[in-house]
């Protein structure tokens, strides 16, 4: 069983992925962390030094590598991963895709604190950040909504989170 968590930056993919892997007793990976380990530098530095296009190519390659080498895993994807190279179709073929459709206000309050770790958010003040989140999440919706499972509730505990994924 492969579970792919997708959704906007700050949606909670890394937060939930780690807990889910532990609870289900299967390996957990974070795609951004795999890319960082492989490159030996942060996502920020990759964007700065190699550019976004290079990052997206590595993102796809590492998505495929970790998928092909694990029949069972939880993979927390980066916010843009499903939106490039038909990656969402690939993930749908290979496992269960789960979209964390976290409300804009929750995203905003989380991302205000963490702008510096996300290259696409650097330098945005609070108002510009809100506008960016609204626009970019609307643009990306066509990819996110192709997930097999959609989670709208941002106030769940782990057991209820798992029940939603397995339709219990
Ligand atoms: N359900 C939650 N309850 C409390 N805090 C949360 C929850 N989900 C996420 N957070 C916190 O919000 C912040 C952003 O979450 P996280 O890093 O998991 O986002 P992400 O979806 O992985 O984003 P990215 O696409 O940028 O990797 C983190 O500080 C995390 O601890
Ligand atoms: O939403 C995005 O495009 C991104 C999200 C992060 O997880 C990282 O993958 C990177 O900062 C880009
Ligand atoms: Mg993350």
PDB file of C-alpha atoms and ligand atoms in Angstrom:
ATOM      1  CA  UNK A   1       0.000   0.000   0.000  1.00  0.00           C
ATOM      2  CA  UNK A   2       1.348   3.378  -1.025  1.00  0.00           C
ATOM      3  CA  UNK A   3      -0.199   6.544   0.370  1.00  0.00           C
ATOM      4  CA  UNK A   4       0.604   9.906  -1.217  1.00  0.00           C
ATOM      5  CA  UNK A   5      -0.270  13.045   0.723  1.00  0.00           C
ATOM      6  CA  UNK A   6      -0.754  16.086  -1.485  1.00  0.00           C
ATOM      7  CA  UNK A   7      -1.960  19.663  -1.033  1.00  0.00           C
ATOM      8  CA  UNK A   8      -0.801  23.236  -0.742  1.00  0.00           C
ATOM      9  CA  UNK A   9       2.283  24.387   1.169  1.00  0.00           C
ATOM     10  CA  UNK A  10       1.506  24.303   4.870  1.00  0.00           C
ATOM     11  CA  UNK A  11      -1.449  21.905   4.452  1.00  0.00           C
ATOM     12  CA  UNK A  12       0.143  19.453   6.897  1.00  0.00           C
ATOM     13  CA  UNK A  13       1.513  16.769   4.569  1.00  0.00           C
ATOM     14  CA  UNK A  14       4.774  16.387   6.458  1.00  0.00           C
ATOM     15  CA  UNK A  15       3.016  16.729   9.813  1.00  0.00           C
ATOM     16  CA  UNK A  16       0.527  13.929   9.063  1.00  0.00           C
ATOM     17  CA  UNK A  17       2.803  11.761   6.953  1.00  0.00           C
ATOM     18  CA  UNK A  18       5.244  11.038   9.740  1.00  0.00           C
ATOM     19  CA  UNK A  19       2.475  10.094  12.181  1.00  0.00           C
ATOM     20  CA  UNK A  20       0.645   8.010   9.599  1.00  0.00           C
ATOM     21  CA  UNK A  21       3.718   5.980   8.682  1.00  0.00           C
ATOM     22  CA  UNK A  22       4.407   5.294  12.329  1.00  0.00           C
ATOM     23  CA  UNK A  23       0.838   4.270  13.119  1.00  0.00           C
ATOM     24  CA  UNK A  24       0.513   2.020  10.059  1.00  0.00           C
ATOM     25  CA  UNK A  25       3.990   0.565  10.605  1.00  0.00           C
ATOM     26  CA  UNK A  26       5.192   1.398   7.096  1.00  0.00           C
ATOM     27  CA  UNK A  27       8.076   3.609   5.960  1.00  0.00           C
ATOM     28  CA  UNK A  28       7.517   7.346   5.801  1.00  0.00           C
ATOM     29  CA  UNK A  29       9.285   9.613   3.326  1.00  0.00           C
ATOM     30  CA  UNK A  30       9.052  13.297   2.646  1.00  0.00           C
ATOM     31  CA  UNK A  31       9.733  14.101  -0.995  1.00  0.00           C
ATOM     32  CA  UNK A  32      11.308  17.493  -0.224  1.00  0.00           C
ATOM     33  CA  UNK A  33      13.644  15.837   2.292  1.00  0.00           C
ATOM     34  CA  UNK A  34      14.623  13.121  -0.200  1.00  0.00           C
ATOM     35  CA  UNK A  35      15.468  15.809  -2.759  1.00  0.00           C
ATOM     36  CA  UNK A  36      17.492  17.723  -0.155  1.00  0.00           C
ATOM     37  CA  UNK A  37      19.385  14.595   0.928  1.00  0.00           C
ATOM     38  CA  UNK A  38      20.143  13.711  -2.666  1.00  0.00           C
ATOM     39  CA  UNK A  39      21.331  17.224  -3.546  1.00  0.00           C
ATOM     40  CA  UNK A  40      23.112  17.806  -0.269  1.00  0.00           C
ATOM     41  CA  UNK A  41      21.424  21.185   0.084  1.00  0.00           C
ATOM     42  CA  UNK A  42      18.126  22.787   1.031  1.00  0.00           C
ATOM     43  CA  UNK A  43      15.148  23.278  -1.286  1.00  0.00           C
ATOM     44  CA  UNK A  44      15.835  27.007  -0.952  1.00  0.00           C
ATOM     45  CA  UNK A  45      19.399  26.590  -2.200  1.00  0.00           C
ATOM     46  CA  UNK A  46      18.329  24.343  -5.078  1.00  0.00           C
ATOM     47  CA  UNK A  47      15.824  26.971  -6.239  1.00  0.00           C
ATOM     48  CA  UNK A  48      18.442  29.711  -5.905  1.00  0.00           C
ATOM     49  CA  UNK A  49      21.346  27.909  -7.504  1.00  0.00           C
ATOM     50  CA  UNK A  50      19.743  25.551 -10.040  1.00  0.00           C
ATOM     51  CA  UNK A  51      16.290  27.086 -10.536  1.00  0.00           C
ATOM     52  CA  UNK A  52      12.764  25.748 -10.242  1.00  0.00           C
ATOM     53  CA  UNK A  53      12.854  23.785 -13.490  1.00  0.00           C
ATOM     54  CA  UNK A  54      15.759  21.688 -12.247  1.00  0.00           C
ATOM     55  CA  UNK A  55      13.985  21.180  -8.914  1.00  0.00           C
ATOM     56  CA  UNK A  56      10.839  19.926 -10.707  1.00  0.00           C
ATOM     57  CA  UNK A  57      12.882  17.455 -12.742  1.00  0.00           C
ATOM     58  CA  UNK A  58      14.551  16.044  -9.639  1.00  0.00           C
ATOM     59  CA  UNK A  59      11.193  15.993  -7.852  1.00  0.00           C
ATOM     60  CA  UNK A  60       9.731  13.782 -10.566  1.00  0.00           C
ATOM     61  CA  UNK A  61      12.758  11.498 -10.743  1.00  0.00           C
ATOM     62  CA  UNK A  62      12.843  10.970  -6.999  1.00  0.00           C
ATOM     63  CA  UNK A  63       9.063  10.455  -6.849  1.00  0.00           C
ATOM     64  CA  UNK A  64       9.500   7.628  -9.364  1.00  0.00           C
ATOM     65  CA  UNK A  65      12.548   6.178  -7.605  1.00  0.00           C
ATOM     66  CA  UNK A  66      10.992   6.005  -4.148  1.00  0.00           C
ATOM     67  CA  UNK A  67       7.762   4.606  -5.596  1.00  0.00           C
ATOM     68  CA  UNK A  68       9.472   1.881  -7.605  1.00  0.00           C
ATOM     69  CA  UNK A  69      11.556   0.831  -4.629  1.00  0.00           C
ATOM     70  CA  UNK A  70       8.686   0.707  -2.072  1.00  0.00           C
ATOM     71  CA  UNK A  71       5.427  -1.233  -2.414  1.00  0.00           C
ATOM     72  CA  UNK A  72       4.428   0.096   0.945  1.00  0.00           C
ATOM     73  CA  UNK A  73       5.052   3.625   2.182  1.00  0.00           C
ATOM     74  CA  UNK A  74       3.634   6.988   3.109  1.00  0.00           C
ATOM     75  CA  UNK A  75       5.033   9.765   0.925  1.00  0.00           C
ATOM     76  CA  UNK A  76       4.436  13.386   1.835  1.00  0.00           C
ATOM     77  CA  UNK A  77       4.839  15.308  -1.392  1.00  0.00           C
ATOM     78  CA  UNK A  78       5.938  18.887  -1.874  1.00  0.00           C
ATOM     79  CA  UNK A  79       3.090  21.303  -2.562  1.00  0.00           C
ATOM     80  CA  UNK A  80       3.823  21.496  -6.287  1.00  0.00           C
ATOM     81  CA  UNK A  81       4.637  17.830  -6.921  1.00  0.00           C
ATOM     82  CA  UNK A  82       1.221  16.743  -8.304  1.00  0.00           C
ATOM     83  CA  UNK A  83       1.089  19.782 -10.604  1.00  0.00           C
ATOM     84  CA  UNK A  84       4.021  18.960 -12.914  1.00  0.00           C
ATOM     85  CA  UNK A  85       4.683  16.226 -15.526  1.00  0.00           C
ATOM     86  CA  UNK A  86       1.364  14.410 -14.899  1.00  0.00           C
ATOM     87  CA  UNK A  87       2.751  13.303 -11.533  1.00  0.00           C
ATOM     88  CA  UNK A  88      -0.775  13.138 -10.138  1.00  0.00           C
ATOM     89  CA  UNK A  89      -1.735  10.500 -12.736  1.00  0.00           C
ATOM     90  CA  UNK A  90       1.368   8.489 -11.886  1.00  0.00           C
ATOM     91  CA  UNK A  91       0.566   8.619  -8.163  1.00  0.00           C
ATOM     92  CA  UNK A  92      -3.040   7.615  -8.824  1.00  0.00           C
ATOM     93  CA  UNK A  93      -1.808   4.569 -10.728  1.00  0.00           C
ATOM     94  CA  UNK A  94       0.587   3.596  -7.984  1.00  0.00           C
ATOM     95  CA  UNK A  95      -1.390   4.146  -4.809  1.00  0.00           C
ATOM     96  CA  UNK A  96      -3.901   6.078  -2.732  1.00  0.00           C
ATOM     97  CA  UNK A  97      -3.706   9.845  -3.180  1.00  0.00           C
ATOM     98  CA  UNK A  98      -4.983  12.004  -0.335  1.00  0.00           C
ATOM     99  CA  UNK A  99      -5.560  15.745  -0.753  1.00  0.00           C
ATOM    100  CA  UNK A 100      -5.308  17.777   2.421  1.00  0.00           C
ATOM    101  CA  UNK A 101      -7.660  20.601   1.487  1.00  0.00           C
ATOM    102  CA  UNK A 102      -6.727  22.802   4.420  1.00  0.00           C
ATOM    103  CA  UNK A 103      -8.620  26.138   4.684  1.00  0.00           C
ATOM    104  CA  UNK A 104      -6.868  29.283   3.434  1.00  0.00           C
ATOM    105  CA  UNK A 105      -6.856  30.976   6.847  1.00  0.00           C
ATOM    106  CA  UNK A 106      -5.125  27.979   8.421  1.00  0.00           C
ATOM    107  CA  UNK A 107      -2.551  27.911   5.614  1.00  0.00           C
ATOM    108  CA  UNK A 108      -1.970  31.625   6.058  1.00  0.00           C
ATOM    109  CA  UNK A 109      -1.382  31.474   9.783  1.00  0.00           C
ATOM    110  CA  UNK A 110       1.048  28.548   9.397  1.00  0.00           C
ATOM    111  CA  UNK A 111       2.930  29.962   6.422  1.00  0.00           C
ATOM    112  CA  UNK A 112       3.396  33.403   7.975  1.00  0.00           C
ATOM    113  CA  UNK A 113       5.770  31.737  10.406  1.00  0.00           C
ATOM    114  CA  UNK A 114       7.516  29.552   7.833  1.00  0.00           C
ATOM    115  CA  UNK A 115       7.927  31.759   4.762  1.00  0.00           C
ATOM    116  CA  UNK A 116      11.706  31.616   4.883  1.00  0.00           C
ATOM    117  CA  UNK A 117      11.803  27.831   4.340  1.00  0.00           C
ATOM    118  CA  UNK A 118       9.708  27.992   1.161  1.00  0.00           C
ATOM    119  CA  UNK A 119      11.417  29.660  -1.796  1.00  0.00           C
ATOM    120  CA  UNK A 120       8.158  30.587  -3.529  1.00  0.00           C
ATOM    121  CA  UNK A 121       7.026  32.607  -0.491  1.00  0.00           C
ATOM    122  CA  UNK A 122      10.191  34.553   0.189  1.00  0.00           C
ATOM    123  CA  UNK A 123       9.805  38.288   0.477  1.00  0.00           C
ATOM    124  CA  UNK A 124       5.984  38.305   0.558  1.00  0.00           C
ATOM    125  CA  UNK A 125       4.410  40.458   3.264  1.00  0.00           C
ATOM    126  CA  UNK A 126       1.238  39.182   4.963  1.00  0.00           C
ATOM    127  CA  UNK A 127      -1.126  40.718   2.441  1.00  0.00           C
ATOM    128  CA  UNK A 128       0.851  39.502  -0.558  1.00  0.00           C
ATOM    129  CA  UNK A 129       1.104  36.070   1.066  1.00  0.00           C
ATOM    130  CA  UNK A 130      -2.680  35.847   1.398  1.00  0.00           C
ATOM    131  CA  UNK A 131      -3.162  36.886  -2.244  1.00  0.00           C
ATOM    132  CA  UNK A 132      -0.531  34.370  -3.368  1.00  0.00           C
ATOM    133  CA  UNK A 133      -2.124  31.505  -1.462  1.00  0.00           C
ATOM    134  CA  UNK A 134      -5.591  32.295  -2.853  1.00  0.00           C
ATOM    135  CA  UNK A 135      -4.391  32.548  -6.455  1.00  0.00           C
ATOM    136  CA  UNK A 136      -1.948  29.652  -6.437  1.00  0.00           C
ATOM    137  CA  UNK A 137      -4.262  27.245  -4.624  1.00  0.00           C
ATOM    138  CA  UNK A 138      -7.025  28.063  -7.136  1.00  0.00           C
ATOM    139  CA  UNK A 139      -4.611  27.411 -10.033  1.00  0.00           C
ATOM    140  CA  UNK A 140      -3.507  24.107  -8.537  1.00  0.00           C
ATOM    141  CA  UNK A 141      -6.952  22.855  -7.643  1.00  0.00           C
ATOM    142  CA  UNK A 142      -7.351  21.056 -10.988  1.00  0.00           C
ATOM    143  CA  UNK A 143      -4.492  18.774  -9.972  1.00  0.00           C
ATOM    144  CA  UNK A 144      -5.260  18.410  -6.281  1.00  0.00           C
ATOM    145  CA  UNK A 145      -8.899  17.514  -6.875  1.00  0.00           C
ATOM    146  CA  UNK A 146      -7.864  14.476  -8.875  1.00  0.00           C
ATOM    147  CA  UNK A 147      -6.799  12.830  -5.618  1.00  0.00           C
ATOM    148  CA  UNK A 148      -8.799   9.730  -4.677  1.00  0.00           C
ATOM    149  CA  UNK A 149      -9.521  11.056  -1.198  1.00  0.00           C
ATOM    150  CA  UNK A 150     -10.120  14.622  -0.063  1.00  0.00           C
ATOM    151  CA  UNK A 151      -9.828  15.743   3.551  1.00  0.00           C
ATOM    152  CA  UNK A 152     -11.477  19.093   4.340  1.00  0.00           C
ATOM    153  CA  UNK A 153     -11.398  18.932   8.113  1.00  0.00           C
ATOM    154  CA  UNK A 154      -8.276  20.530   9.594  1.00  0.00           C
ATOM    155  CA  UNK A 155      -9.182  19.612  13.149  1.00  0.00           C
ATOM    156  CA  UNK A 156      -8.789  15.835  13.181  1.00  0.00           C
ATOM    157  CA  UNK A 157      -6.984  13.433  15.448  1.00  0.00           C
ATOM    158  CA  UNK A 158      -4.844  10.668  13.968  1.00  0.00           C
ATOM    159  CA  UNK A 159      -7.475   7.923  14.327  1.00  0.00           C
ATOM    160  CA  UNK A 160     -10.109   9.963  12.511  1.00  0.00           C
ATOM    161  CA  UNK A 161      -7.588  10.981   9.892  1.00  0.00           C
ATOM    162  CA  UNK A 162      -6.902   7.284   9.220  1.00  0.00           C
ATOM    163  CA  UNK A 163     -10.625   6.452   9.126  1.00  0.00           C
ATOM    164  CA  UNK A 164     -11.161   9.040   6.405  1.00  0.00           C
ATOM    165  CA  UNK A 165      -8.361   7.583   4.312  1.00  0.00           C
ATOM    166  CA  UNK A 166      -9.740   4.063   4.549  1.00  0.00           C
ATOM    167  CA  UNK A 167     -13.369   5.175   4.226  1.00  0.00           C
ATOM    168  CA  UNK A 168     -14.340   3.624   7.534  1.00  0.00           C
TER     169      UNK A 168
HETATM  170  N1  LIG B   1      -3.057  19.368  11.956  1.00  0.00           N
HETATM  171  C1  LIG B   1      -2.115  20.202  12.427  1.00  0.00           C
HETATM  172  N2  LIG B   1      -2.190  20.678  13.674  1.00  0.00           N
HETATM  173  C2  LIG B   1      -1.250  21.520  14.144  1.00  0.00           C
HETATM  174  N3  LIG B   1      -0.192  21.966  13.429  1.00  0.00           N
HETATM  175  C3  LIG B   1      -0.061  21.526  12.189  1.00  0.00           C
HETATM  176  C4  LIG B   1      -1.011  20.624  11.618  1.00  0.00           C
HETATM  177  N4  LIG B   1      -0.626  20.361  10.359  1.00  0.00           N
HETATM  178  C5  LIG B   1       0.501  21.066  10.159  1.00  0.00           C
HETATM  179  N5  LIG B   1       0.849  21.762  11.252  1.00  0.00           N
HETATM  180  C6  LIG B   1       2.013  22.653  11.366  1.00  0.00           C
HETATM  181  O1  LIG B   1       1.956  23.572  10.260  1.00  0.00           O
HETATM  182  C7  LIG B   1       3.224  23.750   9.664  1.00  0.00           C
HETATM  183  C8  LIG B   1       3.168  23.336   8.188  1.00  0.00           C
HETATM  184  O2  LIG B   1       2.887  21.936   8.105  1.00  0.00           O
HETATM  185  P1  LIG B   1       3.734  20.956   7.152  1.00  0.00           P
HETATM  186  O3  LIG B   1       5.175  21.317   7.203  1.00  0.00           O
HETATM  187  O4  LIG B   1       3.327  19.579   7.506  1.00  0.00           O
HETATM  188  O5  LIG B   1       3.166  21.390   5.735  1.00  0.00           O
HETATM  189  P2  LIG B   1       3.395  20.721   4.322  1.00  0.00           P
HETATM  190  O6  LIG B   1       2.049  20.411   3.787  1.00  0.00           O
HETATM  191  O7  LIG B   1       4.362  19.599   4.451  1.00  0.00           O
HETATM  192  O8  LIG B   1       4.031  21.931   3.486  1.00  0.00           O
HETATM  193  P3  LIG B   1       5.088  21.909   2.245  1.00  0.00           P
HETATM  194  O9  LIG B   1       4.323  21.653   0.989  1.00  0.00           O
HETATM  195  O10 LIG B   1       5.643  23.288   2.194  1.00  0.00           O
HETATM  196  O11 LIG B   1       6.118  20.865   2.523  1.00  0.00           O
HETATM  197  C9  LIG B   1       4.211  22.927  10.489  1.00  0.00           C
HETATM  198  O12 LIG B   1       4.813  23.766  11.442  1.00  0.00           O
HETATM  199  C10 LIG B   1       3.322  21.886  11.175  1.00  0.00           C
HETATM  200  O13 LIG B   1       3.842  21.452  12.396  1.00  0.00           O
HETATM  201  O1  LIG B   2       4.239  24.354  -3.454  1.00  0.00           O
HETATM  202  C1  LIG B   2       5.377  24.297  -3.969  1.00  0.00           C
HETATM  203  O2  LIG B   2       5.570  24.520  -5.179  1.00  0.00           O
HETATM  204  C2  LIG B   2       6.516  23.902  -3.114  1.00  0.00           C
HETATM  205  C3  LIG B   2       6.281  23.310  -1.894  1.00  0.00           C
HETATM  206  C4  LIG B   2       7.344  22.788  -1.019  1.00  0.00           C
HETATM  207  O3  LIG B   2       6.917  21.575  -0.445  1.00  0.00           O
HETATM  208  C5  LIG B   2       8.646  22.573  -1.783  1.00  0.00           C
HETATM  209  O4  LIG B   2       8.554  21.450  -2.625  1.00  0.00           O
HETATM  210  C6  LIG B   2       8.983  23.799  -2.584  1.00  0.00           C
HETATM  211  O5  LIG B   2       9.140  24.860  -1.668  1.00  0.00           O
HETATM  212  C7  LIG B   2       7.901  24.139  -3.624  1.00  0.00           C
HETATM  213 MG1  LIG B   3       6.267  19.295   3.712  1.00  0.00          MG
END
